[in-house]
Short mmCIF file of C-alpha atoms and ligand atoms in Angstrom, two decimals:
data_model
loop_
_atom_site.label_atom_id
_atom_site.label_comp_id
_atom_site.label_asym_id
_atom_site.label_seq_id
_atom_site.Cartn_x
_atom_site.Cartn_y
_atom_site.Cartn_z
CA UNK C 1 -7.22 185.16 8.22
CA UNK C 2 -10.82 184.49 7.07
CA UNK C 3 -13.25 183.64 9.88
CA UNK C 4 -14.56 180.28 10.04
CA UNK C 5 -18.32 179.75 9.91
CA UNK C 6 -18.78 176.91 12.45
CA UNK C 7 -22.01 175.61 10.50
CA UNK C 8 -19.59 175.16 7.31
CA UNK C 9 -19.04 170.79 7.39
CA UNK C 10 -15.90 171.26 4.78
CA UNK C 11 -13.34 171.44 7.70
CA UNK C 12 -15.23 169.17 10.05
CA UNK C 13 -14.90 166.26 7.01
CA UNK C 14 -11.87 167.03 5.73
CA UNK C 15 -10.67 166.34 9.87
CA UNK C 16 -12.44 163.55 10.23
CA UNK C 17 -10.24 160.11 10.90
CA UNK C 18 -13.22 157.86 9.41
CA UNK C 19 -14.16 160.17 6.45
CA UNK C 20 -12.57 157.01 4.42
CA UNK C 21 -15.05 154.65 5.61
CA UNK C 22 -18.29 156.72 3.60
CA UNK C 23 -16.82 154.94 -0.40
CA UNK C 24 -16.68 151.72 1.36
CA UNK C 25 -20.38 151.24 1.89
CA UNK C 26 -22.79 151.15 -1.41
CA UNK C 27 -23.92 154.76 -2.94
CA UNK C 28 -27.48 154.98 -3.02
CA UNK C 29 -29.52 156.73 -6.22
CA UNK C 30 -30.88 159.69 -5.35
CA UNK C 31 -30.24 159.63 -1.93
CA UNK C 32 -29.04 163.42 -0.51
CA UNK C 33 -28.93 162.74 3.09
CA UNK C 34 -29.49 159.14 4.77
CA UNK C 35 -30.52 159.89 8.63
CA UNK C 36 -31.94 156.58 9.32
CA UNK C 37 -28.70 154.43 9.82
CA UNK C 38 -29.55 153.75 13.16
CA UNK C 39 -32.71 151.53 12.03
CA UNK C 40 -31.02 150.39 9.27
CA UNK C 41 -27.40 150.93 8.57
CA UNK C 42 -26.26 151.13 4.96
CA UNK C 43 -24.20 148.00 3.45
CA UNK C 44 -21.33 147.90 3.03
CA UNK C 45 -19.63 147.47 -0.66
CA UNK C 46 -17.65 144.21 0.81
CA UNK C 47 -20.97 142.42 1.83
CA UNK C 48 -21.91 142.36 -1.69
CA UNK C 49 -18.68 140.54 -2.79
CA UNK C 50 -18.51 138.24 0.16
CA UNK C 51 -22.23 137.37 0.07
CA UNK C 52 -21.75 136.16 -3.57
CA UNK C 53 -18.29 134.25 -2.41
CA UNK C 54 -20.39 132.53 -0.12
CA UNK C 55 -22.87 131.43 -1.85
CA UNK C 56 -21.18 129.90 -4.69
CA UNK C 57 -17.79 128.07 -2.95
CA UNK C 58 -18.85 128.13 0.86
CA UNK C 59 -22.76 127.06 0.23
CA UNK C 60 -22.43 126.17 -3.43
CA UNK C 61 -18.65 124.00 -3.19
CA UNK C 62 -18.79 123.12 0.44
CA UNK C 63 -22.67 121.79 0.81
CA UNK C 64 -22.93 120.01 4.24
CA UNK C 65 -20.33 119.31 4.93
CA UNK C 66 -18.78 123.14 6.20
CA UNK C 67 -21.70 122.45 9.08
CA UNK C 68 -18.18 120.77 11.03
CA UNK C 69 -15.41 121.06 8.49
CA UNK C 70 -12.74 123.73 7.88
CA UNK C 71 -11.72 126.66 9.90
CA UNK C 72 -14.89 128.34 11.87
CA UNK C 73 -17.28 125.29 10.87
CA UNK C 74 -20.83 127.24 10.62
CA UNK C 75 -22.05 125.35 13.83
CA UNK C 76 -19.39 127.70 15.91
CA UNK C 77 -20.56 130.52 14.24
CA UNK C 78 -22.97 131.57 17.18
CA UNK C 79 -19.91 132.01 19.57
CA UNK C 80 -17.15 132.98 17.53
CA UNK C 81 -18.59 135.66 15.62
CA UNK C 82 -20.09 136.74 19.53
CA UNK C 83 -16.68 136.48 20.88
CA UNK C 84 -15.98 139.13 18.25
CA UNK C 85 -18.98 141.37 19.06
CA UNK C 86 -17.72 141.04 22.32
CA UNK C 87 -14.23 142.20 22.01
CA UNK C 88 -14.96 144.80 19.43
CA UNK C 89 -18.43 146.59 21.01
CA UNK C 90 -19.56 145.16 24.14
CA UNK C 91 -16.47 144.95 26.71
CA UNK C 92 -16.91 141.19 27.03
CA UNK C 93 -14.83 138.63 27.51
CA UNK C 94 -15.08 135.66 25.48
CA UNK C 95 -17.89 132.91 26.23
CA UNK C 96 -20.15 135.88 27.01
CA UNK C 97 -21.86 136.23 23.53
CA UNK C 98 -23.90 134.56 21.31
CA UNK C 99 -25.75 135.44 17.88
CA UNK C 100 -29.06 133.85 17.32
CA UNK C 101 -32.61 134.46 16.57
CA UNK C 102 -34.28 138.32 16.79
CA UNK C 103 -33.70 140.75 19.69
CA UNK C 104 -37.69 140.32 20.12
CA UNK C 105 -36.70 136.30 20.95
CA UNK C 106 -33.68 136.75 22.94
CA UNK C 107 -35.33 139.17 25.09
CA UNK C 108 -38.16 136.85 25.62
CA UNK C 109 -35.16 134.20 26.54
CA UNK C 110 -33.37 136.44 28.64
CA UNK C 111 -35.82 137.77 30.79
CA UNK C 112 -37.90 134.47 31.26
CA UNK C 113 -34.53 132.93 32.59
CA UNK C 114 -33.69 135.86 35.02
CA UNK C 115 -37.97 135.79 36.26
CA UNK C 116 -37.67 132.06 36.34
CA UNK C 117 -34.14 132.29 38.68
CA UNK C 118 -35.42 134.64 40.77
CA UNK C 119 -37.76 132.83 42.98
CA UNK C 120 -39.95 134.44 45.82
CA UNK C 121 -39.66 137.27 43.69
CA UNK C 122 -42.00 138.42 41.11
CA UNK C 123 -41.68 142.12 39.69
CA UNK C 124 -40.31 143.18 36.64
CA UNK C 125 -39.50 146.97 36.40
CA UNK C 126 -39.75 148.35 32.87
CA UNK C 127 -40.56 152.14 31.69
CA UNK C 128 -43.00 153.00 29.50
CA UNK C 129 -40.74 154.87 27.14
CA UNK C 130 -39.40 151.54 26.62
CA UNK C 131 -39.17 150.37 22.72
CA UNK C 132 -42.70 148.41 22.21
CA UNK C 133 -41.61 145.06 21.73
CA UNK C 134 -39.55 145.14 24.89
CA UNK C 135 -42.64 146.23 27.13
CA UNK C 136 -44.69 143.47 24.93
CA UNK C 137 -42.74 140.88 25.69
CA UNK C 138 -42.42 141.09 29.09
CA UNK C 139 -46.17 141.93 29.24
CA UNK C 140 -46.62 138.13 28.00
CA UNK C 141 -44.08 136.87 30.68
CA UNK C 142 -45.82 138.69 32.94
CA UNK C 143 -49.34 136.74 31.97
CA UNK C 144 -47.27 133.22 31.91
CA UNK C 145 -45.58 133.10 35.19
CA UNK C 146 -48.14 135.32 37.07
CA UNK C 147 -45.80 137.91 37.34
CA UNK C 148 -46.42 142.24 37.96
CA UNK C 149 -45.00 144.76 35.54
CA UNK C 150 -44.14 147.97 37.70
CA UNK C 151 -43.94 150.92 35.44
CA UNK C 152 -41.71 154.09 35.39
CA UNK C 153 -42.72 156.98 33.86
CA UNK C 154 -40.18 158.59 31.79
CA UNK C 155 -39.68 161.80 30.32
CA UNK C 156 -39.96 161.20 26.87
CA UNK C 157 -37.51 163.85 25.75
CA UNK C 158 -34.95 162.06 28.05
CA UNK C 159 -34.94 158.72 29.69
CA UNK C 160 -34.59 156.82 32.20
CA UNK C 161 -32.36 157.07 35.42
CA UNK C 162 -30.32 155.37 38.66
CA UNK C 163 -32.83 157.62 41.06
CA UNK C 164 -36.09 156.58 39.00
CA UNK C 165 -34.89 152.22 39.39
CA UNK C 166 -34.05 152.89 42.90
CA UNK C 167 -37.38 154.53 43.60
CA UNK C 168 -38.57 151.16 41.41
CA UNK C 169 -37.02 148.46 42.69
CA UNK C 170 -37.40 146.02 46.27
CA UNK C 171 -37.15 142.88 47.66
CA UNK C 172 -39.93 141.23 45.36
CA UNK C 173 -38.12 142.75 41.76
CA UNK C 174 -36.22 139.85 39.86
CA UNK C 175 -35.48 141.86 36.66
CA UNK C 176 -34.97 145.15 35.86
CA UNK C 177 -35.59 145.31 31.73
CA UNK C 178 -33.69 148.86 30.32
CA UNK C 179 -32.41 150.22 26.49
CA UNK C 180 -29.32 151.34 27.31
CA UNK C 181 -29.88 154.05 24.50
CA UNK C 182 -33.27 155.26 24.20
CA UNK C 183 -34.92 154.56 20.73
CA UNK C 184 -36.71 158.02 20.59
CA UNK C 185 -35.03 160.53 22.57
CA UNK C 186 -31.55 159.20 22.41
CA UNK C 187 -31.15 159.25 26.07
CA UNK C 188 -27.80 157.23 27.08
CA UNK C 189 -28.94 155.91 30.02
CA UNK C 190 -25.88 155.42 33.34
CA UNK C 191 -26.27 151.79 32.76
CA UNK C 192 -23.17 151.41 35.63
CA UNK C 193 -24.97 153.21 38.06
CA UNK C 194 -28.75 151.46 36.92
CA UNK C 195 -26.89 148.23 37.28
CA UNK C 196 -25.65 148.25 40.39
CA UNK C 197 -29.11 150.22 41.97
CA UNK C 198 -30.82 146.65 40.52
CA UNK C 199 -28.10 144.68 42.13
CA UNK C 200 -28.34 146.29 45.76
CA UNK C 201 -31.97 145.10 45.75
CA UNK C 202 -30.89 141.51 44.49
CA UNK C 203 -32.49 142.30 41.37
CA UNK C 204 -30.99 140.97 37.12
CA UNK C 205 -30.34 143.63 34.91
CA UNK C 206 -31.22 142.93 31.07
CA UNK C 207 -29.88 145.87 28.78
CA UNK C 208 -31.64 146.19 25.59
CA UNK C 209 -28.75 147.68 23.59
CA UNK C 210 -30.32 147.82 19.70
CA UNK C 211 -29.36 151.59 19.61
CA UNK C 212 -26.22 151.35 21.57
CA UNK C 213 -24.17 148.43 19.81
CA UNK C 214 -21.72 150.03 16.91
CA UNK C 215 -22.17 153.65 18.56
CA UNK C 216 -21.73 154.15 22.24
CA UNK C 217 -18.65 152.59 23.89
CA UNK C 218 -19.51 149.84 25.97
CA UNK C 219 -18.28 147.66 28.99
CA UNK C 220 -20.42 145.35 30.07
CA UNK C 221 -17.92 143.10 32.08
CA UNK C 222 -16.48 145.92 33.80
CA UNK C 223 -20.22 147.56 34.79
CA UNK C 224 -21.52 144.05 36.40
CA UNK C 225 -24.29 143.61 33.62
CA UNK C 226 -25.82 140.57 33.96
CA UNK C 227 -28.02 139.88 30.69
CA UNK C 228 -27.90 142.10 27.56
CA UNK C 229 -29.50 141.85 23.94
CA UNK C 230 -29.28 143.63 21.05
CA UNK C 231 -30.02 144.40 16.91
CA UNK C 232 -27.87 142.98 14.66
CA UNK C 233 -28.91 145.42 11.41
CA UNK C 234 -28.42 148.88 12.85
CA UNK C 235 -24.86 150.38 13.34
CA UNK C 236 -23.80 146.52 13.05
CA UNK C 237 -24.95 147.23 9.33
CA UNK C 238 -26.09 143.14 9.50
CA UNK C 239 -28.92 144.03 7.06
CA UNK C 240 -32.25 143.90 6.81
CA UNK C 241 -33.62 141.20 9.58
CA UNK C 242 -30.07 140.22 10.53
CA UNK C 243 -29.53 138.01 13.47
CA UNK C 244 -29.52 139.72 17.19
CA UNK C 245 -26.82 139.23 20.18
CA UNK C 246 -27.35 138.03 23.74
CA UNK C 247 -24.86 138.40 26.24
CA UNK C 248 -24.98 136.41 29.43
CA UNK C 249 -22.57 136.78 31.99
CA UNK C 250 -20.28 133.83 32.66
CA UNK C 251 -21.51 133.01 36.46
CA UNK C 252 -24.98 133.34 35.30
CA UNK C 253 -24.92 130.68 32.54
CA UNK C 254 -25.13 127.53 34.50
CA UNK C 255 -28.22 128.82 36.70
CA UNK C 256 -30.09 130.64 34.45
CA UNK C 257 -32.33 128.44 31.80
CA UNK C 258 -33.87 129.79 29.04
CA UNK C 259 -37.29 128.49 27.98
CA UNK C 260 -37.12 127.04 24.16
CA UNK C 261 -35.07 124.19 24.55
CA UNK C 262 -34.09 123.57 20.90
CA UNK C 263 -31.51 120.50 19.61
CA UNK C 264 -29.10 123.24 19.15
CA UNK C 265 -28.29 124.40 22.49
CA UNK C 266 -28.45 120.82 23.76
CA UNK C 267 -24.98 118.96 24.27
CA UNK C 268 -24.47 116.69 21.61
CA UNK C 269 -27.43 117.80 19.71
CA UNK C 270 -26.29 115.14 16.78
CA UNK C 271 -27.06 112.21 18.71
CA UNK C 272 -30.10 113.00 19.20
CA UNK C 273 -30.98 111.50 22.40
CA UNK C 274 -33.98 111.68 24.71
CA UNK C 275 -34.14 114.61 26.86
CA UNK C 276 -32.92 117.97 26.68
CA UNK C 277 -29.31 117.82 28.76
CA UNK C 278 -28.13 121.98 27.88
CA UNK C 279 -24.72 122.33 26.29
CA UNK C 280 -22.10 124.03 28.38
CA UNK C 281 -21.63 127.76 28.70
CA UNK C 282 -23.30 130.31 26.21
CA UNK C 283 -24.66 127.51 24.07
CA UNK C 284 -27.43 126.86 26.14
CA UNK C 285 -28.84 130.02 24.98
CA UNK C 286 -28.85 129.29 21.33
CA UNK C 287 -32.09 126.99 20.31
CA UNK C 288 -32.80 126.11 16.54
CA UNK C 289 -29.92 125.83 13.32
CA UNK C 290 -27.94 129.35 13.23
CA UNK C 291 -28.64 131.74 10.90
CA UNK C 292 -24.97 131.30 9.13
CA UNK C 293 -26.22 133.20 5.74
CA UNK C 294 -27.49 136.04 7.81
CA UNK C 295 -24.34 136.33 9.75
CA UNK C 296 -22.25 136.71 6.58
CA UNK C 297 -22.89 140.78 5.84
CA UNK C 298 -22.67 141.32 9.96
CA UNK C 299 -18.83 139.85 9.71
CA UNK C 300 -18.40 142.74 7.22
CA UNK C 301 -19.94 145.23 9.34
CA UNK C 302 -18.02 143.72 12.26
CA UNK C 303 -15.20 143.88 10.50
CA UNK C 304 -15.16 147.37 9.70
CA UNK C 305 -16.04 148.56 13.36
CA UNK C 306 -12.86 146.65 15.06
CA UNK C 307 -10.85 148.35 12.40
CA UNK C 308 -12.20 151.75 13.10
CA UNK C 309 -12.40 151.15 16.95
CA UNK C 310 -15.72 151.95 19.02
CA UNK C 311 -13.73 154.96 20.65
CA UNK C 312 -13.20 156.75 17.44
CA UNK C 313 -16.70 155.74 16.42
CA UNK C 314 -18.37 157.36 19.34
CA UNK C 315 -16.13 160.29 19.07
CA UNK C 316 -17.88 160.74 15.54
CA UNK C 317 -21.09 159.73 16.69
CA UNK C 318 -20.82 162.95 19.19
CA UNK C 319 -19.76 165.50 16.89
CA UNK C 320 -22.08 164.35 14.61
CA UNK C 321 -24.91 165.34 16.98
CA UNK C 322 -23.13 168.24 18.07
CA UNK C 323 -23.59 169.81 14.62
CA UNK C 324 -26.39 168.31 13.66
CA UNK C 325 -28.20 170.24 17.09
CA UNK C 326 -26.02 173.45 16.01
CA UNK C 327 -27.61 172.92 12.35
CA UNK C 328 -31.27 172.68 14.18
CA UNK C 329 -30.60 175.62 16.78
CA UNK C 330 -29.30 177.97 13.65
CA UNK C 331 -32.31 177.12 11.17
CA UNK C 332 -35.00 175.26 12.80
CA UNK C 333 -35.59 176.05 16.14
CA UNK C 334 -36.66 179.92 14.58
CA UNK C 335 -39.19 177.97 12.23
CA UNK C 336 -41.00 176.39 15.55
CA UNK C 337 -39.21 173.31 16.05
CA UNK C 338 -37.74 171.49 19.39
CA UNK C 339 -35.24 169.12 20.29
CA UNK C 340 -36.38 166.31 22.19
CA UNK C 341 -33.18 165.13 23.11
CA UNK C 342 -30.35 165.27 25.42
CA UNK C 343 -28.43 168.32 25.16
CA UNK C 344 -25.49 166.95 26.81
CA UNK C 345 -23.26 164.74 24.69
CA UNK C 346 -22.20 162.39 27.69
CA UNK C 347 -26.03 161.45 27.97
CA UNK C 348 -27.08 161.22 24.52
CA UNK C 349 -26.66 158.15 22.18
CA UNK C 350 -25.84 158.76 18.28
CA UNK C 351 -29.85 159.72 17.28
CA UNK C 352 -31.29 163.26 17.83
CA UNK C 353 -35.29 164.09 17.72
CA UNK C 354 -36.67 167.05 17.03
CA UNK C 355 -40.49 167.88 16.99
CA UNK C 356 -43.35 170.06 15.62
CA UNK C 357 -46.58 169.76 14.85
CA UNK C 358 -46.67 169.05 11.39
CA UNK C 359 -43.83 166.91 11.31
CA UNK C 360 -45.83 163.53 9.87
CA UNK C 361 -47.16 165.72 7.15
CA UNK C 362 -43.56 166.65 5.77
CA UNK C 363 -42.07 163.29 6.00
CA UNK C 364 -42.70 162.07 2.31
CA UNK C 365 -41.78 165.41 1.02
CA UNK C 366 -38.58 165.04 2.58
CA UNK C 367 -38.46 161.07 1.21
CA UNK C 368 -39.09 162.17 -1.98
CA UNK C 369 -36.26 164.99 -2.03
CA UNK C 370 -34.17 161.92 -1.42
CA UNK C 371 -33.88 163.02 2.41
CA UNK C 372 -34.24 159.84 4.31
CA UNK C 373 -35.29 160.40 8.51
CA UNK C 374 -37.47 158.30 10.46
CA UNK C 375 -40.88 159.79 11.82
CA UNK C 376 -41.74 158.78 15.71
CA UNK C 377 -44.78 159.41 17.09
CA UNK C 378 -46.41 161.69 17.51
CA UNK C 379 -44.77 164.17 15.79
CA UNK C 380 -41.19 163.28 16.14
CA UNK C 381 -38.35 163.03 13.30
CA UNK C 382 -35.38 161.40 14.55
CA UNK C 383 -32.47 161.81 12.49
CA UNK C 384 -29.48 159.09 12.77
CA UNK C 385 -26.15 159.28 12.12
CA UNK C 386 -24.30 156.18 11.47
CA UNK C 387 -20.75 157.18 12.08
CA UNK C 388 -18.75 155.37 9.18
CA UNK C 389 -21.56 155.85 6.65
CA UNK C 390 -22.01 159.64 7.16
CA UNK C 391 -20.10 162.68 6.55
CA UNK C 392 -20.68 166.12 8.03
CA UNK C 393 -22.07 167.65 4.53
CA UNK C 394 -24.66 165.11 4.07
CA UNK C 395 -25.64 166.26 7.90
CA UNK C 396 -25.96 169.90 6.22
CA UNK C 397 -27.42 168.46 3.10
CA UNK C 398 -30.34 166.51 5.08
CA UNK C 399 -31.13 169.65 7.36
CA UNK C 400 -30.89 172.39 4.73
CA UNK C 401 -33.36 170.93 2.73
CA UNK C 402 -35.46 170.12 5.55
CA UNK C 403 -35.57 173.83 6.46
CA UNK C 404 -36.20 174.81 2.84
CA UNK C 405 -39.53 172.55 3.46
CA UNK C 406 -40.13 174.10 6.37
CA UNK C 407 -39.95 177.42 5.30
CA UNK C 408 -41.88 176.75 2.01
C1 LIG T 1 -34.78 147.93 16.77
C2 LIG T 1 -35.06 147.51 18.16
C3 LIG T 1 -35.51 146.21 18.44
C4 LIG T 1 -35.80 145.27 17.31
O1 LIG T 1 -36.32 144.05 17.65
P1 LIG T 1 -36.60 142.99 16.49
O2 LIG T 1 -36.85 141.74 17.20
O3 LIG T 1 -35.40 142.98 15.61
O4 LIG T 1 -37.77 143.47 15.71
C5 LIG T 1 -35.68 145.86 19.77
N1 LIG T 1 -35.43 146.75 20.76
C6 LIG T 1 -35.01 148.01 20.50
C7 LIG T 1 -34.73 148.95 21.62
C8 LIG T 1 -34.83 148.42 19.19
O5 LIG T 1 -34.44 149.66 18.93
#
């Protein structure tokens, strides 16, 4: 019996239960490895067809009138195609979910409603590892409602943790903002055991879960969250500037208010009445028209992930990372390069970074060799791996020639 070279990604594909899904997402010219589906996943060949179905008998034949009319009338479209982000990828129930806006505005929502319900209190605990526009846009909330940002420091190589928010967190905190995965290091933050650490000090939780949605199994109902956001065009594969999610827990939505009180979230937003009266339930969080066109390619991507499953998907997510970090111990790590990620699986998201000095100098080299990662400052490539879209040999593709660069 011949040996069998654990770096070799032929038997790791061929036993792979999702190696089908790779033809069902567009080829790419010239593209040898794509690590970046975690910033923006790939589309799928579907979205192409339905996006040109839509257009010309849904847009086209229906006009106006497919606002109200027909099965899923577009003006539903904010909570039904939530309830099925909810089912599929965030462990929540119906009524929970909504898709509207950018992840930048619902977080802005989201957190002004939990500072605004929270009153005597007047902290919001963030870390600074935190993606920018989360610790932007609660630095502006801070300025409006004369609020105080208090910072944890986090180890940028992992993340952030239950002792860290307990050390953080009092009688004056009303929010404690979190990414559930973090965008550099990968770090899967225990957002059960963050959760309830906010809620013994009466404190809201808001997960930021752009890098966790379509990769990491989640279960928000069962883990107490009470607010949650998150990026519609990264393993959702919504494309470019799709819309984002917000989940709100049910006993939250009738006491917390968000602040842009748009016709849409109103009740009866066609009679258009004086006075804002908010719709019932999740609908109070939505504010201008939905973006129906933009949800189109997310159904497909949707579509694809409750037929795959989230478990299987984060079982391939994991050995994905697994070999990619045995690729990177074998033929990097000699060349001078370090991972700046969790080492263990159970704490680590579907992203790995490694880092070395020269790392922002060998980026377009590795673009032009059609090997697509994403560079994070300083001196950090991160390298995603969108579990439907990649097999195992592109994995070995990517990081061979990235250690044929390195070893010029
Ligand atoms: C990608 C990402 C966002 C994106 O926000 P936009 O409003 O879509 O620009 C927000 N938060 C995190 C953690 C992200 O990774």
């Amino acid at each position: 019996m011949r040996s069998r070279n654990p770096l070799d990604p032929g038997e790791l594909d061929a036993a792979d239960p999702l190696a089908g899904y790779r033809d069902r997402f567009l080829p790419a010219d010239g593209i040898v490895a794509y690590l970046d589906g975690n910033s923006l996943g790939r589309p799928p060949v579907a979205t192409a067809e339905v996006l040109d179905r839509f257009v010309r008998d849904e847009w086209g034949g229906r006009l106006i009138r497919r606002w109200t009319d027909g099965d899923e009338p577009w003006m539903s479209w904010p909570e039904t195609v939530g309830d099925r982000l909810g089912a599929a990828v965030l462990g929540a129930a119906p009524g929970q979910t909504v898709l509207a806006d950018s992840t930048t505005v619902l977080l802005y929502k989201l957190a002004r409603a939990a500072v605004d319900a929270r009153t005597g209190r007047n902290v919001i605990v963030v870390d600074s590892d935190n993606f920018p526009t989360d610790r932007y846009v609660v630095e502006g909330i801070a300025a409006e409602r004369g609020a105080e940002l208090r910072w944890i420091e986090t180890d940028p190589a992992t993340g952030i943790t239950a002792e860290q928010v307990a050390g953080a967190v009092g009688r004056d905190t009303a929010l404690v903002l979190a990414s559930h995965v973090a965008y550099r290091s990968g770090w899967l933050a225990d957002a059960p055991a963050i959760t309830r650490v906010a809620h013994d000090a009466g404190a809201l939780v808001l997960w930021d879960l752009s890098h966790s949605a379509g990769s990491v199994e989640l279960e928000l109902d069962v883990w107490g969250v009470d607010l949650a956001v998150g990026c519609g065009y990264k393993y959702l594969n919504g494309g470019p500037g799709a819309p984002a999610f917000a989940y709100v827990r049910r006993d939250h939505q009738e006491t917390l208010r968000q602040p842009i009180l748009g016709w849409m979230g109103r009740r009866d937003p066609f009679r258009m009445e004086q006075g804002h009266v908010p719709a019932a339930g999740i609908r109070a969080f939505v504010s201008g028209t939905p973006p129906v066109l933009a949800m189109v390619p997310l159904r497909c991507g949707l579509e694809m992930l409750e037929e795959a499953g989230i478990g299987a998907v984060r079982a391939k997510s994991t050995a994905l990372t697994e070999y990619a970090l045995a690729l990177v111990d074998a033929w990097l790590v000699p060349l001078g390069v370090e991972v700046a990620s969790p080492r263990d699986p159970e704490r680590r998201g579907g992203h790995v970074t490694i880092r070395r000095g020269d790392f922002r100098d060998v980026l377009d080299g590795l673009w032009e060799r059609g090997v697509v990662p994403d560079f994070r400052e300083p001196d950090g490539i991160r390298l995603g791996f969108a579990p439907l879209s990649t097999s195992f040999a592109e994995v070995h593709r990517g990081l061979a020639v990235l250690r044929d660069v390195l070893s010029g």
